[in-house]
Amino acid sequence: MELWRMLCMQLRNPRPPQGRLYVKKGLFVYLLVAGLFGLQAAPVTAAEPSTTSVSAVQEDLQRNQREVRSSTSNCAQAQAEHEAAGLTTPYGCITRLSPKDRSRSAARIAAVPLPTNECTGDEDGSWYALRTMQCQIDPNVKFTYRDDKGKVLGTALFATAQQMDLSTTSLQWSETDQIVLTQTTGQLPPLTISWTATCTPTCNPGTTTMWNNQPVTLGNRLEKTYKITDKPPTTPATRYDYLDMTYTLDIRAANSIPITPPITWDSELRCDANVSITNTSGCVVHWFTPTLFIYRAAYGSSADMIDWAQKNLSDHWGLKGKGQPLHRLQKKSQADSNRQAICGASKFTKDPTITDDSCDEFPFAGTYESGALNGVDHGKDCAQVTAVKKGSGTDLPTVWPTVAVIGTPSGNEKCVRGHIPGPLNSDLGGAYGNFVISARLADYDAFWLRVAS
């Protein structure tokens, strides 16, 4: 937990690549497809609503996963304190079973069904996320009831479930928490549960009590939905709120001595007001890395240029599995400078044989991977490609669908520059700008890029 807080402290002040750390693992999908219609490339602070083609992205499901950080058991402490105090009464303790010790198969064949949410199918106690949702289901919260000698008298197996739904345009979000007693063994007295959620540092309310000494019986599912709002300070104006949600669960048995603290676990999210995107406020799961899908059917040769670069140049920018993510560059003046370095009027000569020829570059000028930020001060030093005409008509993605390589690039170039019909170039730039808004990317937030049909 302390390491995570140190990472968050570094994240609160976005800065260039060498100072940014992330926790990201696994798969789950973020279905973001942006700007299929004529948006301008330069500004990323305003764009039209994006569109999503679900069928086109189903084959590339991704999942981001993070293990729940928690106090996983208080049983050793309970036994030690019980013995030290010389107590002669029964006592209980709680264990959040590790993946190695999980009894998921036993929980699934039990007569009591597990809680359900968007994590159904991943009942392993880990957080899974999209950009505006995170959830978990854990069927392995175990309460053990012992006599004064430490002998196990009975056990109870609980399943917990949580889902947090955020918005990129609101500082308020909702969460639904559930708990159900799925199995018991031995002889147990009546049980009660207490569950609270604490949100810090700028949340309202700061603490929400779902249940306090609530009686539970086998098969009885408890569920509560509640809302929390972030209230970020007005100064400094560049403030990002990295919020910690801490959950506290206590299970008690009648006639037992409460000698140990509850178990706890946590989750994180990030909110900002007019910082990452001007004139709007919102919250995201910042440890989820979204994917920008670029479609050949919409962007033709501009998309093919990116695909060629991802596959043939050594850095494989944004290509999941081969390269590193791209990172948003928020400062517009720097992005403009990057664009001039690669595509300035004195550095690019238009090809009159290409419809409305324009200088297209990748990585984007509005990313930290731009060639101009990585040692290139003239577009001639990028790999060079040109759009290839394959037909006639007004549908530019069909007429100009692919690119051909100019010269013999080494494969180690820090960028690619292409002669691309202007509308295709502009539309793809608009897709990136729209994606920035849809995903609420902060400065130096990471994202993947996939070219699809």
Tab-separated table of C-alpha atoms in Angstrom:
chain	number	residue	atom	x	y	z
A	1	MET	CA	0.000	0.000	0.000
A	2	GLU	CA	2.830	2.407	0.828
A	3	LEU	CA	4.486	1.728	-2.527
A	4	TRP	CA	1.200	2.492	-4.294
A	5	ARG	CA	0.870	5.783	-2.429
A	6	MET	CA	4.399	6.729	-3.498
A	7	LEU	CA	3.487	5.963	-7.119
A	8	CYS	CA	0.325	8.052	-6.847
A	9	MET	CA	2.288	10.982	-5.447
A	10	GLN	CA	4.446	10.886	-8.568
A	11	LEU	CA	1.371	10.615	-10.783
A	12	ARG	CA	-0.338	13.642	-9.224
A	13	ASN	CA	2.042	15.950	-11.125
A	14	PRO	CA	2.163	14.737	-14.741
A	15	ARG	CA	5.595	15.144	-16.311
A	16	PRO	CA	7.698	13.771	-19.176
A	17	PRO	CA	8.225	10.030	-19.699
A	18	GLN	CA	11.111	9.420	-17.351
A	19	GLY	CA	9.021	10.362	-14.309
A	20	ARG	CA	5.792	8.485	-14.940
A	21	LEU	CA	4.960	5.105	-13.412
A	22	TYR	CA	1.956	2.873	-13.952
A	23	VAL	CA	0.466	-0.370	-12.679
A	24	LYS	CA	-1.065	-2.263	-15.572
A	25	LYS	CA	-1.603	-5.973	-16.224
A	26	GLY	CA	-3.611	-8.516	-18.163
A	27	LEU	CA	-6.556	-8.219	-20.609
A	28	PHE	CA	-10.382	-6.831	-20.790
A	29	VAL	CA	-11.614	-4.448	-23.454
A	30	TYR	CA	-12.110	-0.773	-23.814
A	31	LEU	CA	-14.296	-0.270	-26.867
A	32	LEU	CA	-13.237	3.133	-28.083
A	33	VAL	CA	-13.460	3.998	-31.742
A	34	ALA	CA	-13.149	7.611	-32.662
A	35	GLY	CA	-14.046	10.231	-35.251
A	36	LEU	CA	-15.122	8.662	-38.509
A	37	PHE	CA	-16.106	12.052	-39.880
A	38	GLY	CA	-13.848	14.977	-40.800
A	39	LEU	CA	-12.505	16.272	-37.457
A	40	GLN	CA	-9.450	18.516	-37.399
A	41	ALA	CA	-6.196	17.096	-36.113
A	42	ALA	CA	-4.701	19.950	-34.140
A	43	PRO	CA	-7.033	20.658	-31.186
A	44	VAL	CA	-7.654	17.809	-28.763
A	45	THR	CA	-9.781	19.840	-26.388
A	46	ALA	CA	-12.964	19.576	-28.465
A	47	ALA	CA	-14.396	16.997	-30.862
A	48	GLU	CA	-17.616	15.466	-32.075
A	49	PRO	CA	-18.993	12.315	-30.389
A	50	SER	CA	-17.163	9.139	-31.322
A	51	THR	CA	-18.714	6.061	-32.870
A	52	THR	CA	-18.124	2.444	-31.937
A	53	SER	CA	-18.153	-0.651	-34.125
A	54	VAL	CA	-18.497	-3.505	-31.658
A	55	SER	CA	-18.177	-6.318	-34.192
A	56	ALA	CA	-14.892	-4.916	-35.418
A	57	VAL	CA	-13.254	-5.024	-32.009
A	58	GLN	CA	-14.713	-8.161	-30.441
A	59	GLU	CA	-11.783	-10.218	-31.738
A	60	ASP	CA	-9.302	-8.061	-29.831
A	61	LEU	CA	-10.702	-8.088	-26.299
A	62	GLN	CA	-8.367	-6.686	-23.713
A	63	ARG	CA	-8.490	-6.798	-19.967
A	64	ASN	CA	-6.619	-4.755	-17.413
A	65	GLN	CA	-6.343	-6.514	-14.087
A	66	ARG	CA	-4.956	-5.502	-10.737
A	67	GLU	CA	-4.716	-7.689	-7.673
A	68	VAL	CA	-6.703	-6.422	-4.707
A	69	ARG	CA	-4.266	-5.069	-2.155
A	70	SER	CA	-5.589	-6.018	1.239
A	71	SER	CA	-5.049	-7.205	4.739
A	72	THR	CA	-5.801	-10.780	3.665
A	73	SER	CA	-6.171	-12.417	7.069
A	74	ASN	CA	-6.393	-11.526	10.746
A	75	CYS	CA	-6.363	-15.136	11.979
A	76	ALA	CA	-2.767	-15.232	13.212
A	77	GLN	CA	-3.320	-11.988	15.097
A	78	ALA	CA	-6.564	-13.301	16.552
A	79	GLN	CA	-4.928	-16.456	17.859
A	80	ALA	CA	-1.962	-14.582	19.323
A	81	GLU	CA	-4.104	-11.976	21.064
A	82	HIS	CA	-6.539	-14.578	22.344
A	83	GLU	CA	-3.718	-16.635	23.865
A	84	ALA	CA	-1.950	-13.577	25.277
A	85	ALA	CA	-5.125	-12.400	27.002
A	86	GLY	CA	-5.865	-15.845	28.416
A	87	LEU	CA	-9.469	-15.671	27.221
A	88	THR	CA	-11.822	-18.602	27.698
A	89	THR	CA	-14.465	-17.628	25.153
A	90	PRO	CA	-14.821	-18.507	21.450
A	91	TYR	CA	-13.419	-16.128	18.861
A	92	GLY	CA	-13.508	-15.637	15.108
A	93	CYS	CA	-11.215	-14.460	12.343
A	94	ILE	CA	-11.486	-13.558	8.656
A	95	THR	CA	-9.333	-14.723	5.745
A	96	ARG	CA	-9.379	-13.470	2.173
A	97	LEU	CA	-8.026	-16.589	0.476
A	98	SER	CA	-5.071	-16.241	-1.841
A	99	PRO	CA	-5.355	-17.379	-5.483
A	100	LYS	CA	-3.371	-20.505	-4.604
A	101	ASP	CA	-5.758	-21.462	-1.821
A	102	ARG	CA	-9.006	-20.469	-3.455
A	103	SER	CA	-11.888	-22.907	-3.350
A	104	ARG	CA	-13.631	-21.499	-6.404
A	105	SER	CA	-14.835	-24.893	-7.624
A	106	ALA	CA	-16.501	-25.591	-4.269
A	107	ALA	CA	-18.158	-22.171	-4.299
A	108	ARG	CA	-19.492	-22.677	-7.792
A	109	ILE	CA	-21.129	-26.032	-7.053
A	110	ALA	CA	-22.781	-24.649	-3.935
A	111	ALA	CA	-26.547	-24.269	-4.011
A	112	VAL	CA	-26.199	-20.538	-3.331
A	113	PRO	CA	-25.484	-18.529	-6.519
A	114	LEU	CA	-22.692	-15.974	-6.543
A	115	PRO	CA	-23.394	-12.254	-6.933
A	116	THR	CA	-23.222	-11.046	-10.531
A	117	ASN	CA	-21.896	-7.941	-12.261
A	118	GLU	CA	-19.663	-7.196	-15.253
A	119	CYS	CA	-16.930	-9.346	-13.684
A	120	THR	CA	-19.061	-12.505	-13.828
A	121	GLY	CA	-16.758	-15.161	-15.265
A	122	ASP	CA	-13.720	-13.731	-13.441
A	123	GLU	CA	-14.546	-14.614	-9.854
A	124	ASP	CA	-10.980	-14.460	-8.534
A	125	GLY	CA	-10.981	-11.420	-6.255
A	126	SER	CA	-8.969	-9.223	-8.655
A	127	TRP	CA	-10.037	-5.837	-9.955
A	128	TYR	CA	-10.842	-5.736	-13.667
A	129	ALA	CA	-11.420	-2.493	-15.483
A	130	LEU	CA	-12.517	-0.493	-18.452
A	131	ARG	CA	-11.742	3.217	-18.587
A	132	THR	CA	-14.971	4.108	-16.755
A	133	MET	CA	-15.710	0.895	-14.852
A	134	GLN	CA	-13.966	-1.393	-12.417
A	135	CYS	CA	-15.379	-4.501	-10.779
A	136	GLN	CA	-14.433	-7.581	-8.805
A	137	ILE	CA	-16.090	-10.733	-7.502
A	138	ASP	CA	-14.480	-12.702	-4.681
A	139	PRO	CA	-16.193	-15.948	-3.608
A	140	ASN	CA	-13.495	-16.738	-1.046
A	141	VAL	CA	-13.927	-14.569	2.048
A	142	LYS	CA	-13.771	-17.075	4.886
A	143	PHE	CA	-14.866	-16.645	8.494
A	144	THR	CA	-13.491	-19.214	10.960
A	145	TYR	CA	-15.084	-19.733	14.366
A	146	ARG	CA	-12.842	-21.272	17.080
A	147	ASP	CA	-13.243	-22.277	20.698
A	148	ASP	CA	-11.016	-20.991	23.491
A	149	LYS	CA	-8.435	-23.698	22.690
A	150	GLY	CA	-8.211	-22.699	19.039
A	151	LYS	CA	-10.196	-25.666	17.739
A	152	VAL	CA	-12.291	-24.911	14.662
A	153	LEU	CA	-15.983	-25.111	15.489
A	154	GLY	CA	-17.337	-23.940	12.146
A	155	THR	CA	-16.650	-21.880	9.039
A	156	ALA	CA	-18.606	-19.585	6.758
A	157	LEU	CA	-17.688	-18.765	3.159
A	158	PHE	CA	-18.846	-15.416	1.783
A	159	ALA	CA	-18.804	-14.008	-1.742
A	160	THR	CA	-18.366	-10.268	-2.230
A	161	ALA	CA	-18.928	-8.298	-5.423
A	162	GLN	CA	-18.326	-4.670	-6.352
A	163	GLN	CA	-18.795	-2.511	-9.413
A	164	MET	CA	-17.879	1.144	-9.777
A	165	ASP	CA	-19.320	3.076	-12.739
A	166	LEU	CA	-17.595	6.352	-13.606
A	167	SER	CA	-18.170	9.106	-16.151
A	168	THR	CA	-15.658	11.094	-18.182
A	169	THR	CA	-17.990	14.096	-17.910
A	170	SER	CA	-19.004	14.009	-14.249
A	171	LEU	CA	-17.312	14.103	-10.863
A	172	GLN	CA	-19.992	11.829	-9.421
A	173	TRP	CA	-19.956	8.055	-9.720
A	174	SER	CA	-21.968	5.143	-8.387
A	175	GLU	CA	-20.897	1.890	-6.814
A	176	THR	CA	-22.837	-1.284	-6.103
A	177	ASP	CA	-21.552	-3.643	-3.387
A	178	GLN	CA	-22.915	-7.106	-2.685
A	179	ILE	CA	-22.248	-9.878	-0.199
A	180	VAL	CA	-23.801	-13.326	0.201
A	181	LEU	CA	-23.146	-16.204	2.609
A	182	THR	CA	-22.593	-19.169	0.253
A	183	GLN	CA	-21.468	-22.046	2.508
A	184	THR	CA	-21.238	-23.034	6.174
A	185	THR	CA	-19.612	-25.933	7.997
A	186	GLY	CA	-19.779	-27.174	11.578
A	187	GLN	CA	-21.669	-25.337	14.291
A	188	LEU	CA	-21.975	-21.573	13.903
A	189	PRO	CA	-23.839	-19.079	16.066
A	190	PRO	CA	-25.732	-16.237	14.309
A	191	LEU	CA	-23.434	-14.069	12.178
A	192	THR	CA	-23.453	-10.343	11.396
A	193	ILE	CA	-21.469	-8.272	8.902
A	194	SER	CA	-20.360	-4.641	8.875
A	195	TRP	CA	-19.040	-3.048	5.676
A	196	THR	CA	-17.922	0.536	5.110
A	197	ALA	CA	-16.274	2.389	2.225
A	198	THR	CA	-13.937	5.319	2.839
A	199	CYS	CA	-12.930	7.659	0.008
A	200	THR	CA	-10.025	10.087	0.412
A	201	PRO	CA	-8.891	12.785	0.201
A	202	THR	CA	-11.561	14.987	-1.459
A	203	CYS	CA	-14.697	12.833	-1.624
A	204	ASN	CA	-18.201	13.565	-0.415
A	205	PRO	CA	-19.252	11.656	1.577
A	206	GLY	CA	-15.906	10.577	2.920
A	207	THR	CA	-17.364	7.418	4.479
A	208	THR	CA	-20.336	5.324	3.429
A	209	THR	CA	-21.729	2.577	5.653
A	210	MET	CA	-23.347	-0.210	3.662
A	211	TRP	CA	-24.205	-2.422	6.633
A	212	ASN	CA	-23.590	-2.205	10.374
A	213	ASN	CA	-23.995	-5.406	12.400
A	214	GLN	CA	-26.371	-6.703	9.752
A	215	PRO	CA	-27.557	-10.297	10.434
A	216	VAL	CA	-26.797	-12.724	7.592
A	217	THR	CA	-28.059	-16.192	6.855
A	218	LEU	CA	-27.128	-18.810	4.266
A	219	GLY	CA	-28.180	-17.651	0.808
A	220	ASN	CA	-29.183	-14.159	1.944
A	221	ARG	CA	-27.693	-11.686	-0.570
A	222	LEU	CA	-27.229	-8.098	0.565
A	223	GLU	CA	-26.861	-5.339	-2.048
A	224	LYS	CA	-26.440	-1.582	-1.848
A	225	THR	CA	-25.843	1.099	-4.468
A	226	TYR	CA	-24.505	4.477	-3.399
A	227	LYS	CA	-23.046	7.616	-4.962
A	228	ILE	CA	-19.855	9.549	-4.238
A	229	THR	CA	-18.768	12.930	-5.597
A	230	ASP	CA	-15.250	14.288	-5.863
A	231	LYS	CA	-14.813	17.937	-4.895
A	232	PRO	CA	-11.367	18.891	-6.203
A	233	PRO	CA	-9.796	22.059	-4.795
A	234	THR	CA	-9.781	25.119	-7.018
A	235	THR	CA	-6.050	25.591	-6.501
A	236	PRO	CA	-3.687	24.611	-7.885
A	237	ALA	CA	-5.503	24.699	-11.209
A	238	THR	CA	-3.472	21.741	-12.498
A	239	ARG	CA	-4.579	19.415	-9.716
A	240	TYR	CA	-5.424	15.785	-10.474
A	241	ASP	CA	-7.231	13.953	-7.698
A	242	TYR	CA	-5.936	10.408	-7.247
A	243	LEU	CA	-8.595	8.975	-4.989
A	244	ASP	CA	-8.228	5.990	-2.677
A	245	MET	CA	-11.279	3.866	-1.929
A	246	THR	CA	-10.713	1.730	1.173
A	247	TYR	CA	-13.199	-0.996	2.047
A	248	THR	CA	-13.545	-2.432	5.553
A	249	LEU	CA	-15.376	-5.715	6.159
A	250	ASP	CA	-16.035	-7.194	9.597
A	251	ILE	CA	-17.792	-10.493	10.315
A	252	ARG	CA	-18.865	-11.326	13.856
A	253	ALA	CA	-20.359	-14.352	15.584
A	254	ALA	CA	-22.723	-14.078	18.533
A	255	ASN	CA	-21.053	-14.813	21.884
A	256	SER	CA	-17.544	-14.410	20.456
A	257	ILE	CA	-15.003	-11.824	21.569
A	258	PRO	CA	-14.154	-9.137	18.952
A	259	ILE	CA	-10.394	-8.985	19.436
A	260	THR	CA	-9.092	-8.267	15.931
A	261	PRO	CA	-9.588	-5.526	13.332
A	262	PRO	CA	-11.616	-6.144	10.160
A	263	ILE	CA	-10.009	-6.994	6.827
A	264	THR	CA	-9.479	-4.153	4.353
A	265	TRP	CA	-8.811	-3.745	0.628
A	266	ASP	CA	-8.775	-0.846	-1.787
A	267	SER	CA	-9.235	0.539	-5.291
A	268	GLU	CA	-8.084	3.707	-7.049
A	269	LEU	CA	-9.492	6.202	-9.519
A	270	ARG	CA	-8.614	9.650	-10.834
A	271	CYS	CA	-10.764	12.757	-11.235
A	272	ASP	CA	-10.010	16.206	-12.583
A	273	ALA	CA	-11.873	19.433	-13.251
A	274	ASN	CA	-10.839	21.175	-16.493
A	275	VAL	CA	-7.317	19.793	-16.364
A	276	SER	CA	-7.007	16.924	-18.837
A	277	ILE	CA	-9.877	18.223	-21.014
A	278	THR	CA	-10.847	21.897	-20.968
A	279	ASN	CA	-14.321	22.952	-19.840
A	280	THR	CA	-15.269	19.505	-18.525
A	281	SER	CA	-14.836	17.472	-15.378
A	282	GLY	CA	-14.760	13.703	-15.034
A	283	CYS	CA	-13.300	10.564	-13.509
A	284	VAL	CA	-11.564	7.501	-14.964
A	285	VAL	CA	-9.851	4.293	-13.947
A	286	HIS	CA	-6.406	5.704	-14.642
A	287	TRP	CA	-4.563	2.374	-14.397
A	288	PHE	CA	-6.523	1.012	-17.359
A	289	THR	CA	-4.750	1.486	-20.699
A	290	PRO	CA	-7.328	2.129	-23.455
A	291	THR	CA	-6.935	1.236	-27.113
A	292	LEU	CA	-7.487	3.560	-30.060
A	293	PHE	CA	-8.853	1.581	-33.019
A	294	ILE	CA	-8.023	2.992	-36.441
A	295	TYR	CA	-10.098	1.576	-39.291
A	296	ARG	CA	-8.848	1.150	-42.845
A	297	ALA	CA	-12.397	1.590	-44.128
A	298	ALA	CA	-12.424	5.115	-42.704
A	299	TYR	CA	-8.818	6.284	-43.078
A	300	GLY	CA	-7.374	4.283	-45.994
A	301	SER	CA	-3.702	5.009	-46.688
A	302	SER	CA	-3.324	7.037	-43.483
A	303	ALA	CA	-4.234	3.917	-41.482
A	304	ASP	CA	-2.020	1.742	-43.690
A	305	MET	CA	0.943	4.029	-43.010
A	306	ILE	CA	0.542	3.476	-39.278
A	307	ASP	CA	0.144	-0.267	-39.782
A	308	TRP	CA	3.320	-0.379	-41.871
A	309	ALA	CA	5.255	1.585	-39.237
A	310	GLN	CA	4.033	-0.561	-36.356
A	311	LYS	CA	5.074	-3.749	-38.149
A	312	ASN	CA	8.308	-2.667	-39.850
A	313	LEU	CA	9.995	-0.064	-37.661
A	314	SER	CA	11.860	-1.232	-34.579
A	315	ASP	CA	9.921	0.747	-31.965
A	316	HIS	CA	6.485	-0.716	-32.956
A	317	TRP	CA	4.783	2.352	-31.406
A	318	GLY	CA	1.521	1.493	-29.682
A	319	LEU	CA	1.461	-2.116	-30.940
A	320	LYS	CA	0.430	-4.295	-28.026
A	321	GLY	CA	2.659	-7.330	-27.646
A	322	LYS	CA	5.608	-5.839	-29.547
A	323	GLY	CA	6.013	-2.192	-28.661
A	324	GLN	CA	5.329	0.182	-25.814
A	325	PRO	CA	2.177	2.296	-25.458
A	326	LEU	CA	1.949	5.760	-26.920
A	327	HIS	CA	1.506	8.674	-24.477
A	328	ARG	CA	-0.638	11.751	-24.906
A	329	LEU	CA	1.175	15.078	-25.152
A	330	GLN	CA	-1.231	17.726	-23.901
A	331	LYS	CA	0.737	20.920	-24.505
A	332	LYS	CA	-0.525	22.257	-27.828
A	333	SER	CA	2.461	24.547	-28.460
A	334	GLN	CA	4.799	21.571	-28.166
A	335	ALA	CA	2.638	19.480	-30.492
A	336	ASP	CA	2.665	22.335	-33.031
A	337	SER	CA	6.454	22.528	-32.752
A	338	ASN	CA	6.692	18.768	-33.263
A	339	ARG	CA	4.531	19.025	-36.380
A	340	GLN	CA	6.678	21.807	-37.812
A	341	ALA	CA	9.840	19.786	-37.266
A	342	ILE	CA	8.521	16.884	-39.310
A	343	CYS	CA	6.081	18.550	-41.712
A	344	GLY	CA	6.978	22.247	-41.846
A	345	ALA	CA	6.385	24.042	-45.153
A	346	SER	CA	10.118	24.241	-45.835
A	347	LYS	CA	10.589	20.559	-45.050
A	348	PHE	CA	7.894	18.901	-47.161
A	349	THR	CA	7.171	19.163	-50.880
A	350	LYS	CA	3.713	18.118	-52.006
A	351	ASP	CA	3.238	15.472	-54.700
A	352	PRO	CA	0.830	16.853	-57.324
A	353	THR	CA	-0.212	13.321	-58.350
A	354	ILE	CA	-1.870	12.733	-54.947
A	355	THR	CA	-5.304	14.208	-54.238
A	356	ASP	CA	-4.858	17.190	-51.908
A	357	ASP	CA	-1.469	15.825	-50.826
A	358	SER	CA	-0.536	16.444	-47.186
A	359	CYS	CA	2.303	15.569	-44.863
A	360	ASP	CA	1.178	12.801	-42.501
A	361	GLU	CA	3.368	11.663	-39.616
A	362	PHE	CA	3.456	8.885	-37.080
A	363	PRO	CA	3.892	8.784	-34.118
A	364	PHE	CA	1.450	11.669	-33.782
A	365	ALA	CA	2.787	15.144	-33.075
A	366	GLY	CA	0.507	15.146	-30.020
A	367	THR	CA	2.356	12.271	-28.336
A	368	TYR	CA	5.605	12.028	-26.434
A	369	GLU	CA	6.760	9.510	-29.026
A	370	SER	CA	6.772	12.152	-31.788
A	371	GLY	CA	9.970	11.952	-33.787
A	372	ALA	CA	10.623	15.608	-32.940
A	373	LEU	CA	10.901	14.699	-29.239
A	374	ASN	CA	13.170	11.782	-30.001
A	375	GLY	CA	16.060	13.291	-31.927
A	376	VAL	CA	14.495	14.097	-35.322
A	377	ASP	CA	14.549	17.745	-36.427
A	378	HIS	CA	13.611	17.223	-40.090
A	379	GLY	CA	11.004	14.921	-41.607
A	380	LYS	CA	13.502	13.708	-44.226
A	381	ASP	CA	15.068	11.601	-41.482
A	382	CYS	CA	11.841	9.623	-40.965
A	383	ALA	CA	11.020	6.564	-43.015
A	384	GLN	CA	9.176	7.749	-46.143
A	385	VAL	CA	5.993	6.358	-47.714
A	386	THR	CA	3.444	7.524	-50.253
A	387	ALA	CA	-0.223	6.753	-50.810
A	388	VAL	CA	-1.039	4.347	-53.655
A	389	LYS	CA	-4.067	4.939	-55.893
A	390	LYS	CA	-6.138	1.804	-56.499
A	391	GLY	CA	-9.320	3.136	-58.114
A	392	SER	CA	-11.422	6.177	-58.897
A	393	GLY	CA	-14.325	8.018	-57.375
A	394	THR	CA	-14.915	10.149	-54.309
A	395	ASP	CA	-14.483	7.554	-51.538
A	396	LEU	CA	-10.893	8.372	-50.635
A	397	PRO	CA	-10.275	5.378	-48.297
A	398	THR	CA	-11.148	3.091	-51.233
A	399	VAL	CA	-9.333	5.102	-53.882
A	400	TRP	CA	-6.184	5.557	-51.780
A	401	PRO	CA	-6.169	2.455	-49.502
A	402	THR	CA	-2.471	1.652	-49.061
A	403	VAL	CA	1.038	3.092	-49.031
A	404	ALA	CA	4.285	2.204	-50.786
A	405	VAL	CA	7.723	2.669	-49.282
A	406	ILE	CA	10.010	5.330	-50.724
A	407	GLY	CA	13.694	4.395	-50.700
A	408	THR	CA	15.180	1.785	-48.364
A	409	PRO	CA	14.494	2.603	-44.702
A	410	SER	CA	16.761	0.932	-42.141
A	411	GLY	CA	13.910	0.021	-39.831
A	412	ASN	CA	15.408	2.041	-36.982
A	413	GLU	CA	13.886	5.389	-37.927
A	414	LYS	CA	12.138	7.286	-35.120
A	415	CYS	CA	9.128	8.201	-37.267
A	416	VAL	CA	7.388	7.668	-40.581
A	417	ARG	CA	6.300	10.480	-42.890
A	418	GLY	CA	3.864	10.011	-45.743
A	419	HIS	CA	2.295	11.699	-48.730
A	420	ILE	CA	-1.362	11.144	-47.826
A	421	PRO	CA	-4.582	12.728	-49.210
A	422	GLY	CA	-5.426	15.627	-46.903
A	423	PRO	CA	-8.922	14.547	-45.826
A	424	LEU	CA	-7.653	11.107	-44.729
A	425	ASN	CA	-4.862	12.727	-42.739
A	426	SER	CA	-7.241	15.237	-41.158
A	427	ASP	CA	-9.896	12.657	-40.321
A	428	LEU	CA	-7.421	10.366	-38.608
A	429	GLY	CA	-6.011	13.269	-36.619
A	430	GLY	CA	-9.542	14.090	-35.556
A	431	ALA	CA	-10.043	10.473	-34.477
A	432	TYR	CA	-7.086	10.805	-32.133
A	433	GLY	CA	-8.421	14.095	-30.751
A	434	ASN	CA	-11.824	12.531	-30.218
A	435	PHE	CA	-10.241	9.523	-28.521
A	436	VAL	CA	-8.378	11.778	-26.091
A	437	ILE	CA	-11.700	13.222	-24.967
A	438	SER	CA	-13.566	9.914	-24.891
A	439	ALA	CA	-10.876	8.288	-22.753
A	440	ARG	CA	-10.161	11.470	-20.771
A	441	LEU	CA	-6.436	11.043	-21.294
A	442	ALA	CA	-4.256	13.215	-19.092
A	443	ASP	CA	-0.841	14.452	-20.127
A	444	TYR	CA	1.394	11.387	-20.546
A	445	ASP	CA	-1.473	8.907	-20.149
A	446	ALA	CA	-0.685	5.742	-22.083
A	447	PHE	CA	-2.756	4.159	-24.834
A	448	TRP	CA	-2.456	1.375	-27.369
A	449	LEU	CA	-3.246	1.764	-31.063
A	450	ARG	CA	-4.600	-0.969	-33.329
A	451	VAL	CA	-5.235	-0.755	-37.053
A	452	ALA	CA	-8.300	-2.801	-38.010
A	453	SER	CA	-10.191	-3.493	-41.222
